[in-house]
């Protein structure tokens, strides 16, 4: 195995492991190509800790005398410590962890090796496909069609082979429109609101450039979207100023003169590096041990994380307002259309559409908006809050989404079919996983690496009966109504379940959730008997 | 009851600012001896808003404009009403009526009559039996005894007449010690834990720079000896050390460790009532901000210092509880006079130590003991009468908030819910019952309150159904034993339910608690049915839960904000009756009390109105409203740079 060259010491005896919420234990440490395995020496009640090396975000080593201590800070925000006897062994282990935890080669990652006995590789990877989605939506047939213009990824490398577009627009028009959009991401349908037939479209920015080019085909395409309606809205996830500046580098926005029936809103949403730094500051604040209230509140404020949550929810709220209340179709984009656009279109669908609030519905939504419509997971989630590595493309947009969904769940504890535990699971899996779902940056890359043939799909695994029970919300009761979130700062809370996950405090809250589940189960039994 | 012709002002507009109402409703304002009552003109709703005069903390009168006069009523439970009155003359009149009461006889509790007979009234005062609670703790015993030293309040007029002290503390020691303590508040037992260590309370010693008192030293020695398991005691001074030192210059101060053998002195650093008063004002202002950004909000929260103070109080309780439970060492707690910070620290410690105080009845007992009986100055602190504003301070608010913060951290450990705490808070201020009137047991006796007013506790007990936390289970691990809270700053948050009325009436969030309460109730019924009928249960019965679930309070907000927010509010009203300024029982008052004959139309109509229903058709602020208000500023609507 090619990992062997990185493993000089595979086994160490007499290691002490310290982890949160548990007493230290002594046992054997073992390093494999993908895992760190620790097993307790206690015969009677042997405990094992199996940690994906990919989960380790940063390590620190400290030598004292003939032994050393390795502190491992994980992407799921857990901090573990190993006391290893023997300096050389310690250095070897540290080296192996450092190298193996951030291997770049996707095809060497664990999902390609993960073969649980109770699961055979699926015939169908994922929950659905654009084709299936289209065929199930009969409402679409009249005015929308499924286009396979991108079947070989030549029109837009980041789109799936099939996309839904207005029926009246032919593939040639699409090809031309794609040339006018960054990365070829021409406007496609992402949500159809059954109540009033309005839609949410998604794209990247138009390539106007400094000399204000225009593209008849793009205009035609958007015109076809609002056929039969008086106007449409465009929500640009950049500020007016940012959008104007984008023209200097070839981008831009839809100008009033060429898209006269489209009304534009600009909402500046934080992305990229700034968002990553926000996460780093928040995690740092949560780990502050000074026990000083002023310091905590000022650090919390300074991280700006909750401002980003507020901003995302309120922009999604605006989107829902346009579609649900105002009754008009909306086009959402920022610059690349692979981050904030996905974030707010996902949130908007959760707020509006009861079908997205069941567990299948939610996972399906994530699959459509994030996997198929391509969020570059590989780049965005390479590192989390502890890493010392220089920031490249990392940005916790997906984590921000999960936090926003958690806020929805907290404000409407009965409206969502899944529980906080599912959000936590997803937040962990997105950074380090046994499954292939969050591998790669696009559908094209996934095909090239045969991800769909050679790995298991997380979403399908989560829907197996046992897992589904565990992640379902016992209080769930479907409502057809929109769940309008409050974005008042008092209504937004720190997601303790995630950011303070490894503290005792969260255990008490988990117990309460457990109690709720038991009560409802008990009640169900009585009602049935 | 003084008979007043009820002044009536028509065409008044009322804006309930605290609930986020945006458009004023038009109606008629009635001013009774005890309430300001606003009845909406809208024939469909005829919504009523009742504001108890004694709940009004301030009345502002902004300058009269062409459209008439204006009054802003700020209530002690943080509600705010803005009233527009067309005639200047009426405005003055209303202003005078809503003024704060100036003497005890004007207080509502003396006219309030919940329709019970004399025996029931007497019974109501015996509802909480402190002696029984001491007995429950195992007192008296061979180490702790009741002392008659303070009968007829001879030694200390702010203490109760029945007190427990160490057996070896003779009357001479008690009297001597009391002379050396501020206001004569000598060390006495607050809570006895596990038949071993005790929490005692007193006031600061009058030590100055060098004073000492043999009896007081003997008293502390007796405290230590009454706990055979330990050879020292902690003396917890809940003040910041600097304040305690400053007090020495005034002939007061703290225990000199050289004079007392075997004490360990510990300062905690809870700020004084003046700091707390202004801090609370700041956090109330934070709650009133219209649409703050997250930054404004967090900055305001930090700047108020409120959570820092709450944390200090909880830290004090944790210190005391740890000493008693983990080290088995007795603790003597004091501050300056021993009736504010001391009450906070002792009662928080009791909550942590003894699961009993985490039950509905237990919390009543605790408040009755450490606050009412031990002479917390309710009338001064909560401005029952128009007296010195410098005496006013939210001392018990802070205790209740500590309990709330704990209940957020241990959701299954408390038998009661947030509503119970808010109801107690309202009653502390409202003067509807006599329980929290006066500043000491002696004052209450002198005023013959037991004959002239009613006790609040039986009323709260009767309503316990709505105050019960469905997640509470006495046998659960969280509920048992000593609570060990985490007091890291991130464990504290703003108590929205109390300070932020505006938020509360945004679309009724779904409440799992209500859902679970219904579930629990139903489970019990089903269980009964099962035991009653052993025969196979028919399909009809299976229908039961479904049906009942669907008539649980509407738990979702709806499709279209305007209609949606209106619709489910009816359910909000019933589940948040604690929010009203005039406490729940007011409703009963005005349906039962014929003396208050208001020209309000048929009584039937009244009954259907919860005074809390204020929000029924107000145009509520909400996340959505926020959005629309912001979209105009954030968007580039109509301002396209292309065209410029």
XYZ file of C-alpha atoms in Angstrom, chain A residues 191 193 195-196 198 230-231 233 314 316-330 348 351-352 482-485, chain B residues 22 558-566 619-631:
54
model
C -37.409 25.583 -7.677
C -43.536 27.037 -6.447
C -48.927 27.433 -5.261
C -48.535 30.116 -7.891
C -43.475 31.068 -9.851
C -45.358 41.532 -15.474
C -41.933 41.319 -13.940
C -36.779 39.934 -9.452
C -32.931 37.648 5.936
C -33.550 34.046 2.029
C -36.588 35.710 3.601
C -36.490 38.373 0.925
C -36.392 35.679 -1.727
C -39.415 33.955 -0.208
C -41.233 37.250 0.037
C -40.731 37.816 -3.688
C -41.963 34.370 -4.656
C -44.598 33.581 -2.058
C -46.062 36.951 -1.141
C -45.340 39.063 -4.144
C -45.918 36.254 -6.620
C -43.017 36.772 -8.967
C -40.159 34.677 -10.227
C -36.661 35.335 -9.017
C -35.826 29.756 0.724
C -39.030 28.118 4.325
C -41.581 27.806 1.541
C -44.334 28.903 5.110
C -42.134 29.085 8.177
C -41.006 32.698 8.253
C -37.945 32.964 10.426
C -47.011 49.431 14.676
C -48.918 30.704 8.124
C -48.527 31.324 4.478
C -48.884 34.995 4.228
C -47.513 37.120 7.009
C -50.451 39.481 7.484
C -53.103 36.820 7.883
C -50.725 34.325 9.255
C -49.639 36.363 12.191
C -53.157 37.213 13.064
C -49.777 44.774 12.882
C -46.915 42.819 14.237
C -43.305 43.243 13.699
C -41.668 40.165 12.418
C -38.785 38.806 10.562
C -40.686 39.507 7.447
C -41.503 43.017 8.360
C -37.829 43.467 9.000
C -37.097 42.290 5.542
C -39.427 44.645 3.856
C -38.231 47.565 5.864
C -34.721 46.772 4.924
C -35.288 46.026 1.319
